[in-house]
Coordinates of C-alpha atoms and ligand atoms in Angstrom, one line a residue:
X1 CA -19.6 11.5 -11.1
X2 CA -17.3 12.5 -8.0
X3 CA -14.1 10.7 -8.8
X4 CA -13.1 8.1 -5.5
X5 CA -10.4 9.3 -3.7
X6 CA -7.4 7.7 -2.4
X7 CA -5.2 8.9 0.5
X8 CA -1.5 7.3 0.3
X9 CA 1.3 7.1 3.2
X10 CA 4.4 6.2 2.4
X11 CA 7.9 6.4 3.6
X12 CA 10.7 5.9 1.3
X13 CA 11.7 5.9 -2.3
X14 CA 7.9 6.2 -3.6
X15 CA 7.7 3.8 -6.7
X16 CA 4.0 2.3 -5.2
X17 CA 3.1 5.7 -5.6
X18 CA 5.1 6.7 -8.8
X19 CA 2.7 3.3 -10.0
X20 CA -0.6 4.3 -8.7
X21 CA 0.5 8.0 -10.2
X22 CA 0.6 6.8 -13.4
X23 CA -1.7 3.7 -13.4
X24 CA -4.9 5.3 -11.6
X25 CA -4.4 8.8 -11.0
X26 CA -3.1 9.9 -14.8
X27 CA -5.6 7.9 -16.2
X28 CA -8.8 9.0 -13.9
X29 CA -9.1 6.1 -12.5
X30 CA -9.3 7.7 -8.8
X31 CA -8.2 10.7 -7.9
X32 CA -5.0 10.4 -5.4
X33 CA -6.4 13.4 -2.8
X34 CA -3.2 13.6 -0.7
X35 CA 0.0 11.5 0.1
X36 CA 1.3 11.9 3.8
X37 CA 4.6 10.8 5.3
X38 CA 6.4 10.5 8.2
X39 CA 9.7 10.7 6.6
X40 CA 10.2 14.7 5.7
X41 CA 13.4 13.2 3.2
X42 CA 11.1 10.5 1.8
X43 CA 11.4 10.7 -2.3
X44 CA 7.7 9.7 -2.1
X45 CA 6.8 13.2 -1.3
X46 CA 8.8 14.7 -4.3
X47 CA 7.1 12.6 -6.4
X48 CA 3.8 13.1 -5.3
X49 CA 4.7 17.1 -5.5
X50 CA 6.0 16.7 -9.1
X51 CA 2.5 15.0 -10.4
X52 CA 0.3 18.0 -8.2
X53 CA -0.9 15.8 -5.9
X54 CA -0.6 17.6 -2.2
X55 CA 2.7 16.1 -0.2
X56 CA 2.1 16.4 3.6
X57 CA 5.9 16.0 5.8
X58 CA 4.7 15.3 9.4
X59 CA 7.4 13.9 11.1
X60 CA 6.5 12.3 14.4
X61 CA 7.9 15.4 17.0
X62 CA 10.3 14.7 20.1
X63 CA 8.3 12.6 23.0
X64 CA 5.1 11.9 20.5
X65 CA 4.4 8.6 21.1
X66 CA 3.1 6.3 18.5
X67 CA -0.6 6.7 19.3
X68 CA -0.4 10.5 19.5
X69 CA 2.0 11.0 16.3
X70 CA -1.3 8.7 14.7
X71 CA -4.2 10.8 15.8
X72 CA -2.1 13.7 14.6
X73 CA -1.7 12.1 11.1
X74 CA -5.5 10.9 10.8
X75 CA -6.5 14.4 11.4
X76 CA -4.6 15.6 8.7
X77 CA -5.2 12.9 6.2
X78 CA -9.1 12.7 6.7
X79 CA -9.1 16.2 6.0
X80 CA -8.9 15.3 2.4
X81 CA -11.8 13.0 3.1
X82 CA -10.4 9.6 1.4
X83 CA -12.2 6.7 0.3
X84 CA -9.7 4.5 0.6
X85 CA -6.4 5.1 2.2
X86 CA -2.8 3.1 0.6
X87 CA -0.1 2.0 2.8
X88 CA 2.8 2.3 -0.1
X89 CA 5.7 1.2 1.8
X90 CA 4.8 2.9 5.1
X91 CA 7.1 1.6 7.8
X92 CA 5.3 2.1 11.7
X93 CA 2.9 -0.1 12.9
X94 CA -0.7 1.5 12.8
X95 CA -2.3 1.9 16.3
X96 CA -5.7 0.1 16.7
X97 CA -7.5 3.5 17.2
X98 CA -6.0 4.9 13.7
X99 CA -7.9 1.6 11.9
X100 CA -10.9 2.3 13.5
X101 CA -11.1 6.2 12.4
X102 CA -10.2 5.5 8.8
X103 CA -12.0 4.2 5.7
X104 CA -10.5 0.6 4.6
X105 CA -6.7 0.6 4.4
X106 CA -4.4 -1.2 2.4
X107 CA -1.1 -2.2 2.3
X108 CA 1.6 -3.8 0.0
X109 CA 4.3 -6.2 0.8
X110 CA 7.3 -7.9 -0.1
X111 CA 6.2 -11.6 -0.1
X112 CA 3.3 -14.2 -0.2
X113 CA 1.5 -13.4 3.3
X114 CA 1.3 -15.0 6.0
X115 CA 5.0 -16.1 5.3
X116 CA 7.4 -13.5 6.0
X117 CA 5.6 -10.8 7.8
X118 CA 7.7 -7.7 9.4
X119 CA 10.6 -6.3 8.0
X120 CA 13.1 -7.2 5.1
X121 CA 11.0 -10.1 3.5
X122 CA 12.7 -11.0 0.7
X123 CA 16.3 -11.6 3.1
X124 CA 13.8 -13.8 5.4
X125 CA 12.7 -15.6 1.9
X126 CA 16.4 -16.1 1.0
X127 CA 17.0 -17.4 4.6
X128 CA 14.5 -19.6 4.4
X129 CA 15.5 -20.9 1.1
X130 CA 12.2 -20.9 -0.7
X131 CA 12.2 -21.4 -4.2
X132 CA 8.8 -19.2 -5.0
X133 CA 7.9 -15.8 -3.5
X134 CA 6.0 -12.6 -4.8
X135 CA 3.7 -9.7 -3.2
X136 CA 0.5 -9.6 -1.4
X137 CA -1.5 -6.8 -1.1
X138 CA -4.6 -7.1 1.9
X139 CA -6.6 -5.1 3.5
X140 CA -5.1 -3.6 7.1
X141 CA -6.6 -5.5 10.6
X142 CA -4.8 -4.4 13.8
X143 CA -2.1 -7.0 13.4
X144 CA 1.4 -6.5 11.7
X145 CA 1.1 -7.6 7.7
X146 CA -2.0 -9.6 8.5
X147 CA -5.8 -8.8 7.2
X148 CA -7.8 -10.1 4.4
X149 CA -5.9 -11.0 1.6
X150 CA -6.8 -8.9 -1.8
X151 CA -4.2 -9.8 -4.4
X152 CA -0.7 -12.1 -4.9
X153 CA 1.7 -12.3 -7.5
X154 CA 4.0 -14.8 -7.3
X155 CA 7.9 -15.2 -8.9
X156 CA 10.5 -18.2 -8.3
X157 CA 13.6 -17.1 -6.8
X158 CA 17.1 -17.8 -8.8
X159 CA 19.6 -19.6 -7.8
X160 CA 22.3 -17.6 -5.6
X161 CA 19.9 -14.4 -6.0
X162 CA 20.8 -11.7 -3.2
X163 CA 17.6 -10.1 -1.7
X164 CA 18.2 -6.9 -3.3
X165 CA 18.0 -8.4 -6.5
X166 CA 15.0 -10.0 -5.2
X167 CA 12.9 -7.3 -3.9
X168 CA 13.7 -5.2 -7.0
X169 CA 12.1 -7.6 -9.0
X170 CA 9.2 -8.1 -6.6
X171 CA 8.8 -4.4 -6.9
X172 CA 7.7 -4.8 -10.1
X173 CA 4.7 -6.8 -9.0
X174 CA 3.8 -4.6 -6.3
X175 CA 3.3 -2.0 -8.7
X176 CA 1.0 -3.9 -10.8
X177 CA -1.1 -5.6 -7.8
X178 CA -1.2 -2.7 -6.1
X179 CA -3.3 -0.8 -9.3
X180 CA -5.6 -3.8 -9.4
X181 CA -6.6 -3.7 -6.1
X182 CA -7.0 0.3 -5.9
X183 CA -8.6 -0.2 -9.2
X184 CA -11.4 -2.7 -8.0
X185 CA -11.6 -0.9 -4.9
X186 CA -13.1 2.2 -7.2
X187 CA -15.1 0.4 -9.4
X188 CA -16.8 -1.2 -6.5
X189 CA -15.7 -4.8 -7.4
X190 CA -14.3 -5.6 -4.3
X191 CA -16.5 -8.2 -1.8
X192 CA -15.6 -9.4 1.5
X193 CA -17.7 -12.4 3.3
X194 CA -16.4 -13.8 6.5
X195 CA -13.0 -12.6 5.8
X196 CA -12.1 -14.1 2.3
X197 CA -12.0 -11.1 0.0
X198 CA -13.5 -11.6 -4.0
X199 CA -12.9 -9.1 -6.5
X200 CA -14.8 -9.4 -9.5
X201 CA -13.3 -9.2 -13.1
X202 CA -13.3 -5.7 -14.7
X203 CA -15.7 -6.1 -17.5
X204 CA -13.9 -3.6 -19.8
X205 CA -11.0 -6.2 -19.6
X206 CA -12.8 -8.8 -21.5
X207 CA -12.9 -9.2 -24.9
Ligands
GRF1 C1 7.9 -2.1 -0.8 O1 8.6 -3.3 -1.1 C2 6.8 -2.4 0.2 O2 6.2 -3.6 0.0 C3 7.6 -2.3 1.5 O3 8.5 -1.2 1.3 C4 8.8 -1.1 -0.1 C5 8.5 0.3 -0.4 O4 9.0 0.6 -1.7 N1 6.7 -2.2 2.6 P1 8.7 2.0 -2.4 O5 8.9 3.1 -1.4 O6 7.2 2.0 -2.9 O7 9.6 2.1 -3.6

């Protein structure tokens, strides 16, 4: 059987992907075809280099503007011909024409969406002095951190907790909601009806 392929962008430090490496990749659950970023320093691309998977740097050029710099990354991401494509801490908005040309997308973040969209989640949880908070990873519409809603893990914040304490330990569940959901999504057990996602258990889970 051709193995489902997964196409993931990221921008940063790369421990979604170091997860979905070693939680679906390594263990043939999908096959992780290429991971693309528009961060040529981004420690995601050494990672995804060190497990053989190909690392694409395309850096957005001087005077590309955001809908350009897109079209230019679609191009080169469909070329692996994904299934499914992973937002794994990729920081630019996605123009509404990159959506449309692209299987579904998803994308991971730092806090129990809708609350706390946009960047640095975990400070705006602190701010906001909410006691529980976690991860949320949905499928991508054309908004910012909105979409259908796949998966949420959910942790209580400590007393006095600083958010970098915070979204290190959020991290952790990223990594493991972000596995279920690419896992569902290639075993087929994801359903969507009038926006309210269900994924079914995995069988092979139960006793
Ligand atoms: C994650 O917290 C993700 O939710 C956010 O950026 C962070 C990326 O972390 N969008 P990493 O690069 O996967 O370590």
């Amino acid at each position: 059987m051709t193995k489902y392929r997964v196409a993931v962008l990221a921008s940063g430090d790369g421990t979604n992907l170091q997860a979905l490496i070693d939680g679906i990749h390594c263990r043939g659950l999908a096959e992780l075809v290429v991971t693309a970023s528009d961060n040529e320093k981004a420690r995601a691309l050494a990672r995804a280099d060190a497990a053989g998977i190909p690392a694409l740097a395309l850096p957005p050029q001087a005077g590309e503007g955001r809908r350009a710099y897109h079209r230019r990354l679609a191009g080169a991401v469909k070329a692996f011909r994904p299934d499914l494509v992973v937002l794994a801490g990729y920081m630019r908005l996605l123009p509404p024409d990159f959506v449309a040309a692209m299987p579904p997308i998803i994308n991971v973040h730092p806090s129990l969406l809708p609350a706390f969209p946009g960047l640095d989640a975990p400070g705006q949880a602190i701010a906001h002095g909410v006691k529980v908070t976690g991860c949320t990873v949905h499928l991508v519409d054309e908004g910012m951190d909105t979409g259908p809603i796949l998966i949420q893990l959910a942790l209580a914040i400590q007393p006095g907790e600083s958010a970098e304490s915070l979204h290190s330990r959020i991290k952790i569940l990223e990594h493991q909601a972000l596995v279920r959901a690419v896992a569902a999504f290639a075993q087929g057990r994801v359903g969507i009806r009038e926006g309210i996602v269900c994924i079914k258990e995995d069988s092979r889970d139960e006793d």
